[in-house]
Every structure is written in structure tokens, then in C-alpha cells.
Amino acid sequence: MKKQVLTGIKPTGRVHLGNYIGAIKPALEFAQNEEYMPAYFVADYHGLTKIHDKEEMNLLSRGIAATWLALGLNPEKAIFYRQSDVPDIFELSWILACFSPKGLMNRAHAYKSIVEENIEIGREADTGVNMGLFTYPILMAADILLFQTEIVPVGRDQIQHVEIARDIVESFNHTYGDTFTLPQYVIEKETAVLPGLDGRKMSKSYNNTIPLFEEPKKLQKLINKIKTDSSPPGAPKDPDASVIYSLYKEFATDIQTSEMRNRFLSGISWGEAKKELFDVMNVYLEEPRDRYNELMASPEKLNEVLLQGAEKARKKTRPLLQEVKRKIGILHS
Ligand code: TRP
């Protein structure tokens, strides 16, 4: 039996370098190893907790699907689907909700930080919180548990969600006997936090991201915006303290990286370093960007791939959902 790996991305913004390096790239690496059966999906109903505009949802959701495929996901070797096409997930989500203490949800970071901010500025605690957002971790647990997932590659910000899924497994299994597999998260160690344009963590909420498939000219402009210190050309620069270097090494070969390291130490100018960064990134991203643009231009083809993937997903999820329903006494057989 292959080990089940599963991860999803919610369509709430354009995919950026932080998503790619911290989550997508390491997740796709599992597909290279025969030991694993990976499932990758578009978490569109998670996106609905935030995105309430039809066109935006449609575009962002297609964008996530096209991103996975453009980066080399092979739907023959993985289960690749859109969450909303697999209703079993939502049925399980309700069942799991009945095993999720409300206090556990109160403590979820995403919800807690909104509440704290509301209180700080004198608003009512739950202002702007819909129930989808509040129960977000339960739907995520359903995503994970319905596939008997062993490994969940995610960014650091998602660790708590996987821990909540584990709590839910323990509660359910304790009541009904061994049913769900206990999932484990895996995070990319080296670049767990990728800095953005301003040096803070690259994140949609800081508005400091570099979109992964940005057109070359805009990409160059964004790279030029990366904040640097005022050390002049010729002055030695610390590669390990530089956003430019940490991005560079994600896209360069080992040899290029060690050469760049030396150039930092011997005083490359920031302008030159930025130009080199653009060059390696552009070479690396050119092909996937073309594929991405092609896929975005043929929504029907994309849809077909996703629907086939959903069928494949349901072959796997249906029997477990049946088993769960039998265990809780909903199915009388
Ligand atoms: N919450 C994840 C994020 O914001 C997306 C997600 C939804 C997910 N369901 C998942 C990730 C299941 C891993 C497994 O990035």
C-alpha cells in the first residue's frame, strides 16, 4: 500500500513565491517517489470563507488548478480534483463537526487573531467572522481524514490545522474504534518562512508578495522593489541576511548558488544582484508560465481534468464514508 499524501490550496489570491517554495514545490516532490500516492486539490470551499465575488472565485479557482498542472502535476500519477466536486468531504465535515469541541475552534489561530484585532479596536469580538471561517479547521480535517492521509505537506501556518485534525481523529476513534488514520504534517525546513518585498514573511495579508507567474516585465519591477540596506557597491554583503540571496538559491543550481555567495561576500551591488535574481527566476519559470497561460485560456479542458480527478477521488472516499456512517448508526446494514 502506498502512503497517502494530501495537500490543498485555497483560492483566495494569486499563487505567490511563498506558496510555491513553502508548500507546492515540496508537495510535488512526493509524486517523484513510488512509495507515495499524492492527492492535490483546489480548496475552493475554503476560499468561499473569504471570496464572495463570482468572477473572482472562478478566476482564482482556475488559477490554482492551472498552477498545479503547470508545475508538473501529472493527473495520471496523482489524485487531482476540486474540493467542491467531492461532496463526500462535506458530508464527513458535518459528522466531524459533531466531534469537534467548540473550544478547539475558539483556539484556532486564524479565528483567534481576528477576534483579538476586533477587540483591540473596540469592535464586537466576532465582527466579520462567518461560520465557514469559524469551522474552517473541521472542513480541513475532513479533507485530510477522508483519504486516510498519512502525510500533509503544508506551510508553517497550517501546522495547527493538522493538529486539530489529529485531535478529531482521536476523539472519533476513541468512540467508534479505529477508523481514521492519524495524519502528520511535513514542513519545508529550510525556507519555512520566505521573506517578501519588505522583508516580512511573504503573505497575501502583508501585500508584499511576488506572484509566481507574473509576466517578465512586472516580475523585474517587483524584484527591483525588494528592500535592501544602504551598503554601497563593493561593500561585502551577508548572503544569509538577504532576501535576494534566499530567493536566488531557490531557482539557481548549486554551482550558481555558491558563486553568488562569493559575489555577495566580495561586494556585488544590489542592482546587479537583483538582475541576477531576475535572470535565474525567469529561466526557471518561463516554461511553467507558458503552460499556465495556456491552461488559463482553455477552461473547458481544465474542467475536464478536474472532473475526472473527482471521480477518481470518490472511488477512494466513498467506501470510507459508508464505513463511517455505518459506525455511527446512520446506515442500517
Ligand atoms: N488551509 C490550507 C491553506 O490555507 C488549505 C487546505 C485546505 C489544506 N484543506 C487542506 C491543506 C488539507 C492541506 C490539507 O493553505
Coordinates of C-alpha atoms and ligand atoms in Angstrom, one line a residue:
M1 CA 0.0 0.0 0.0
K2 CA 1.3 3.4 -1.0
K3 CA 1.4 6.1 1.7
Q4 CA -1.3 8.7 1.2
V5 CA 0.0 12.3 0.9
L6 CA -2.5 15.1 0.5
T7 CA -2.5 18.9 0.3
G8 CA -4.7 21.6 -1.0
I9 CA -4.5 25.3 -1.8
K10 CA -7.4 27.7 -1.2
P11 CA -8.2 30.2 -4.0
T12 CA -8.0 33.5 -2.1
G13 CA -5.3 35.2 -4.1
R14 CA -2.8 34.7 -6.9
V15 CA -0.2 32.0 -6.1
H16 CA 3.0 33.6 -5.0
L17 CA 6.6 32.5 -4.5
G18 CA 6.0 31.9 -0.8
N19 CA 3.2 29.4 -1.6
Y20 CA 5.4 27.8 -4.2
I21 CA 8.6 27.4 -2.2
G22 CA 6.9 26.7 1.1
A23 CA 4.2 24.3 0.1
I24 CA 3.7 23.5 -3.6
K25 CA 7.3 22.5 -4.6
P26 CA 7.8 20.2 -1.6
A27 CA 4.4 18.7 -2.1
L28 CA 5.0 17.9 -5.7
E29 CA 8.3 16.2 -4.8
F30 CA 6.3 13.3 -3.2
A31 CA 4.9 12.5 -6.7
Q32 CA 8.5 11.6 -7.7
N33 CA 8.6 8.7 -5.2
E34 CA 6.8 5.5 -5.9
E35 CA 6.2 5.0 -2.2
Y36 CA 3.5 7.7 -2.1
M37 CA 0.1 8.3 -3.6
P38 CA -0.3 12.0 -3.6
A39 CA -3.6 13.9 -3.7
Y40 CA -3.6 17.6 -4.7
F41 CA -6.7 19.7 -4.7
V42 CA -8.2 23.1 -5.1
A43 CA -9.8 24.0 -1.8
D44 CA -12.5 26.2 -3.3
Y45 CA -15.0 25.9 -0.5
H46 CA -12.3 27.0 1.9
G47 CA -11.8 30.0 -0.4
L48 CA -15.5 30.8 -0.1
T49 CA -14.9 31.8 3.6
K50 CA -13.3 34.9 2.1
I51 CA -14.1 35.3 -1.6
H52 CA -17.6 36.4 -2.2
D53 CA -17.4 37.6 -5.8
K54 CA -18.4 35.2 -8.6
E55 CA -15.8 36.2 -11.2
E56 CA -13.0 36.4 -8.7
M57 CA -13.8 33.0 -7.3
N58 CA -14.0 31.5 -10.7
L59 CA -10.7 33.0 -11.8
L60 CA -8.8 32.3 -8.6
S61 CA -10.0 28.7 -8.5
R62 CA -9.0 28.0 -12.1
G63 CA -5.7 29.7 -11.3
I64 CA -4.9 27.2 -8.6
A65 CA -5.8 24.3 -10.8
A66 CA -3.7 25.6 -13.6
T67 CA -0.8 26.3 -11.3
W68 CA -0.7 22.7 -10.1
L69 CA -0.7 21.4 -13.6
A70 CA 1.8 23.9 -15.0
L71 CA 4.3 23.0 -12.3
G72 CA 4.3 19.4 -13.5
L73 CA 1.5 17.6 -11.6
N74 CA 0.6 14.5 -13.6
P75 CA -3.1 13.7 -13.0
E76 CA -2.3 10.1 -14.0
K77 CA 0.0 9.6 -11.1
A78 CA -1.9 11.6 -8.5
I79 CA -5.5 12.3 -7.5
F80 CA -6.1 15.8 -8.6
Y81 CA -9.5 17.4 -8.0
R82 CA -11.6 20.4 -6.9
Q83 CA -12.9 20.0 -3.4
S84 CA -16.4 21.1 -4.3
D85 CA -16.7 18.2 -6.8
V86 CA -16.3 15.7 -4.0
P87 CA -19.5 16.0 -1.8
D88 CA -18.4 13.2 0.5
I89 CA -16.0 15.7 2.0
F90 CA -18.8 17.9 3.1
E91 CA -20.9 15.0 4.5
L92 CA -17.9 13.9 6.6
S93 CA -17.3 17.5 7.6
W94 CA -20.7 17.6 9.3
I95 CA -20.0 14.3 11.1
L96 CA -16.6 15.6 12.3
A97 CA -18.2 18.8 13.4
C98 CA -20.1 16.7 15.9
F99 CA -16.8 15.5 17.3
S100 CA -15.1 18.9 17.4
P101 CA -15.3 20.8 20.7
K102 CA -16.2 24.4 20.1
G103 CA -13.4 25.4 22.4
L104 CA -11.0 23.8 20.0
M105 CA -12.2 26.1 17.2
N106 CA -12.0 29.1 19.5
R107 CA -8.3 28.5 19.8
A108 CA -7.6 28.2 16.1
H109 CA -5.0 30.9 15.2
A110 CA -6.9 32.3 12.2
Y111 CA -10.1 32.9 14.1
K112 CA -8.3 34.0 17.3
S113 CA -6.3 36.7 15.6
I114 CA -9.4 38.2 14.0
V115 CA -11.1 38.3 17.4
E116 CA -8.1 39.8 19.0
E117 CA -7.9 42.5 16.4
N118 CA -11.6 43.3 16.7
I119 CA -11.3 43.6 20.5
E120 CA -8.3 45.8 20.2
I121 CA -10.1 48.3 18.0
G122 CA -13.2 48.2 20.1
R123 CA -15.4 46.2 17.8
E124 CA -17.6 43.2 18.8
A125 CA -15.4 40.1 19.0
D126 CA -16.9 38.2 16.1
T127 CA -17.3 41.1 13.7
G128 CA -16.6 39.9 10.1
V129 CA -16.4 36.2 11.1
N130 CA -18.7 33.9 9.2
M131 CA -19.4 30.3 10.3
G132 CA -17.4 29.0 7.4
L133 CA -14.3 30.7 8.7
F134 CA -15.0 29.6 12.2
T135 CA -15.4 25.9 11.2
Y136 CA -12.6 26.1 8.6
P137 CA -10.4 23.6 10.5
I138 CA -13.2 21.0 10.5
L139 CA -13.6 21.1 6.8
M140 CA -9.8 20.8 6.5
A141 CA -9.9 17.8 8.8
A142 CA -12.5 16.2 6.5
D143 CA -10.2 16.9 3.5
I144 CA -7.4 15.0 5.2
L145 CA -9.2 12.2 7.0
L146 CA -11.5 11.1 4.2
F147 CA -8.4 10.0 2.2
Q148 CA -6.8 8.2 5.2
T149 CA -3.9 10.7 4.7
E150 CA -0.6 9.9 6.4
I151 CA 1.4 12.9 5.3
V152 CA 0.2 16.5 4.9
P153 CA 2.9 18.8 3.3
V154 CA 2.0 22.3 4.3
G155 CA 3.3 25.7 5.1
R156 CA 4.1 26.5 8.8
D157 CA 0.9 28.5 9.2
Q158 CA -1.1 25.3 8.7
I159 CA 0.5 23.2 11.5
Q160 CA -2.2 23.9 14.0
H161 CA -4.9 22.8 11.5
V162 CA -3.3 19.4 11.1
E163 CA -3.0 19.2 14.9
I164 CA -6.7 19.9 15.1
A165 CA -7.4 17.1 12.6
R166 CA -5.4 14.8 14.9
D167 CA -7.5 15.7 17.9
I168 CA -10.6 15.0 15.9
V169 CA -9.2 11.6 14.9
E170 CA -8.5 10.7 18.5
S171 CA -12.0 11.7 19.6
F172 CA -13.7 9.7 16.8
N173 CA -11.5 6.6 17.0
H174 CA -11.9 6.6 20.8
T175 CA -15.7 6.5 20.5
Y176 CA -16.1 4.1 17.5
G177 CA -12.9 2.2 17.3
D178 CA -10.0 2.5 14.9
T179 CA -11.4 4.3 11.9
F180 CA -9.3 7.2 10.7
T181 CA -5.5 7.3 10.1
L182 CA -3.6 9.8 12.3
P183 CA -2.1 12.4 9.9
Q184 CA 1.3 14.0 10.2
Y185 CA 2.3 17.4 8.8
V186 CA 5.6 17.9 7.0
I187 CA 7.0 21.4 6.5
E188 CA 9.8 22.6 4.3
K189 CA 12.6 23.2 6.9
E190 CA 15.0 25.4 5.1
T191 CA 12.6 28.0 3.8
A192 CA 9.8 27.7 6.2
V193 CA 9.4 31.4 6.1
L194 CA 10.1 33.1 2.9
P195 CA 10.6 36.9 3.2
G196 CA 8.5 39.2 1.0
L197 CA 9.3 42.5 -0.7
D198 CA 9.5 44.3 2.6
G199 CA 11.5 41.7 4.5
R200 CA 8.5 40.4 6.5
K201 CA 7.1 37.0 5.8
M202 CA 5.7 36.8 2.2
S203 CA 2.0 36.8 2.6
K204 CA -1.1 38.0 0.9
S205 CA -2.2 39.8 4.0
Y206 CA 1.0 41.9 4.0
N207 CA 0.7 42.8 0.4
N208 CA 4.3 42.0 -0.2
T209 CA 4.2 39.0 -2.5
I210 CA 5.7 38.2 -5.8
P211 CA 3.1 36.3 -7.9
L212 CA 4.7 33.1 -9.2
F213 CA 3.5 33.5 -12.8
E214 CA 4.0 37.3 -13.1
E215 CA 4.9 38.5 -16.6
P216 CA 8.7 39.1 -17.0
K217 CA 8.5 42.9 -17.0
K218 CA 6.4 43.1 -13.9
L219 CA 8.5 40.4 -12.3
Q220 CA 11.6 42.5 -12.9
K221 CA 9.8 45.6 -11.4
L222 CA 8.8 43.7 -8.3
I223 CA 12.3 42.3 -7.8
N224 CA 13.6 45.9 -8.1
K225 CA 11.3 46.7 -5.2
I226 CA 12.8 44.2 -2.8
K227 CA 14.0 46.2 0.2
T228 CA 17.8 46.2 0.7
D229 CA 20.1 48.0 3.1
S230 CA 22.2 51.0 2.0
S231 CA 25.5 49.2 1.7
P232 CA 27.2 50.5 -1.5
P233 CA 28.6 48.5 -4.4
G234 CA 31.9 47.0 -3.4
A235 CA 31.0 46.6 0.2
P236 CA 30.7 42.9 1.4
K237 CA 27.1 41.8 1.9
D238 CA 25.8 39.0 4.1
P239 CA 24.1 36.5 1.9
D240 CA 22.3 34.9 4.8
A241 CA 20.6 38.1 5.7
S242 CA 19.5 38.9 2.2
V243 CA 16.1 38.3 0.7
I244 CA 17.6 38.4 -2.7
Y245 CA 20.0 35.6 -1.9
S246 CA 17.4 33.4 -0.3
L247 CA 15.2 33.7 -3.3
Y248 CA 18.2 33.2 -5.7
K249 CA 19.1 29.9 -4.2
E250 CA 15.6 28.5 -4.8
F251 CA 15.9 28.9 -8.5
A252 CA 19.6 28.5 -9.2
T253 CA 21.8 25.4 -9.5
D254 CA 24.1 24.6 -6.6
I255 CA 27.1 25.9 -8.6
Q256 CA 25.3 29.2 -9.3
T257 CA 24.4 29.5 -5.7
S258 CA 27.9 29.1 -4.4
E259 CA 29.2 31.6 -7.0
M260 CA 26.5 34.1 -5.9
R261 CA 27.5 33.5 -2.3
N262 CA 31.1 34.6 -3.1
R263 CA 29.9 37.6 -5.1
F264 CA 27.9 38.7 -2.1
L265 CA 30.9 38.4 0.1
S266 CA 33.1 40.3 -2.4
G267 CA 30.6 43.1 -2.7
I268 CA 28.2 42.7 -5.6
S269 CA 26.0 45.7 -6.0
W270 CA 22.3 45.4 -5.1
G271 CA 21.4 46.3 -8.6
E272 CA 23.5 43.6 -10.0
A273 CA 22.2 41.0 -7.5
K274 CA 18.7 41.9 -8.4
K275 CA 19.4 41.5 -12.1
E276 CA 20.9 38.0 -11.5
L277 CA 17.9 37.0 -9.4
F278 CA 15.6 38.0 -12.2
D279 CA 17.6 36.1 -14.7
V280 CA 17.6 32.8 -12.8
M281 CA 13.9 33.1 -11.9
N282 CA 12.9 33.9 -15.4
V283 CA 14.7 31.0 -16.9
Y284 CA 13.2 28.7 -14.3
L285 CA 9.7 29.9 -14.6
E286 CA 9.4 30.6 -18.3
E287 CA 8.1 27.1 -19.3
P288 CA 5.6 26.7 -16.5
R289 CA 4.4 30.2 -17.1
D290 CA 3.6 29.4 -20.7
R291 CA 1.8 26.2 -19.7
Y292 CA -0.1 28.2 -17.1
N293 CA -1.2 30.8 -19.6
E294 CA -2.3 28.1 -22.0
L295 CA -4.4 26.3 -19.3
M296 CA -6.0 29.5 -18.2
A297 CA -7.0 30.1 -21.8
S298 CA -8.9 26.7 -22.0
P299 CA -11.2 26.5 -19.0
E300 CA -13.1 23.5 -20.5
K301 CA -10.0 21.4 -20.8
L302 CA -9.1 22.3 -17.2
N303 CA -12.6 21.4 -16.1
E304 CA -12.5 18.0 -17.7
V305 CA -9.3 17.1 -16.0
L306 CA -10.7 18.2 -12.7
L307 CA -14.0 16.2 -13.1
Q308 CA -12.1 13.1 -14.0
G309 CA -10.0 13.6 -10.9
A310 CA -13.1 14.0 -8.8
E311 CA -14.3 10.6 -10.0
K312 CA -11.0 9.1 -9.0
A313 CA -11.2 10.8 -5.6
R314 CA -14.7 9.5 -5.0
K315 CA -13.6 5.9 -5.7
K316 CA -11.4 6.3 -2.7
T317 CA -13.6 8.4 -0.4
R318 CA -17.0 6.6 -0.8
P319 CA -16.2 3.3 0.9
L320 CA -14.7 5.1 4.0
L321 CA -17.7 7.5 4.2
Q322 CA -20.0 4.4 4.1
E323 CA -18.0 2.8 6.8
V324 CA -18.2 5.9 9.0
K325 CA -21.9 6.1 8.5
R326 CA -22.3 2.5 9.5
K327 CA -20.3 3.0 12.6
I328 CA -22.2 6.0 13.8
G329 CA -25.5 4.1 13.2
I330 CA -26.8 6.2 10.2
L331 CA -26.7 3.3 7.8
H332 CA -28.8 0.3 8.8
S333 CA -26.9 -2.6 7.3
Ligands
TRP1 N1 -5.8 25.6 4.8 C1 -4.9 25.4 3.7 C2 -4.2 26.7 3.4 O1 -4.7 27.8 3.7 C3 -5.5 24.8 2.5 C4 -6.1 23.5 2.8 C5 -7.4 23.2 2.8 C6 -5.4 22.3 3.0 N2 -7.6 21.8 3.1 C7 -6.4 21.3 3.2 C8 -4.0 22.0 3.1 C9 -6.0 19.9 3.6 C10 -3.7 20.7 3.4 C11 -4.6 19.7 3.6 O2 -3.1 26.7 2.8

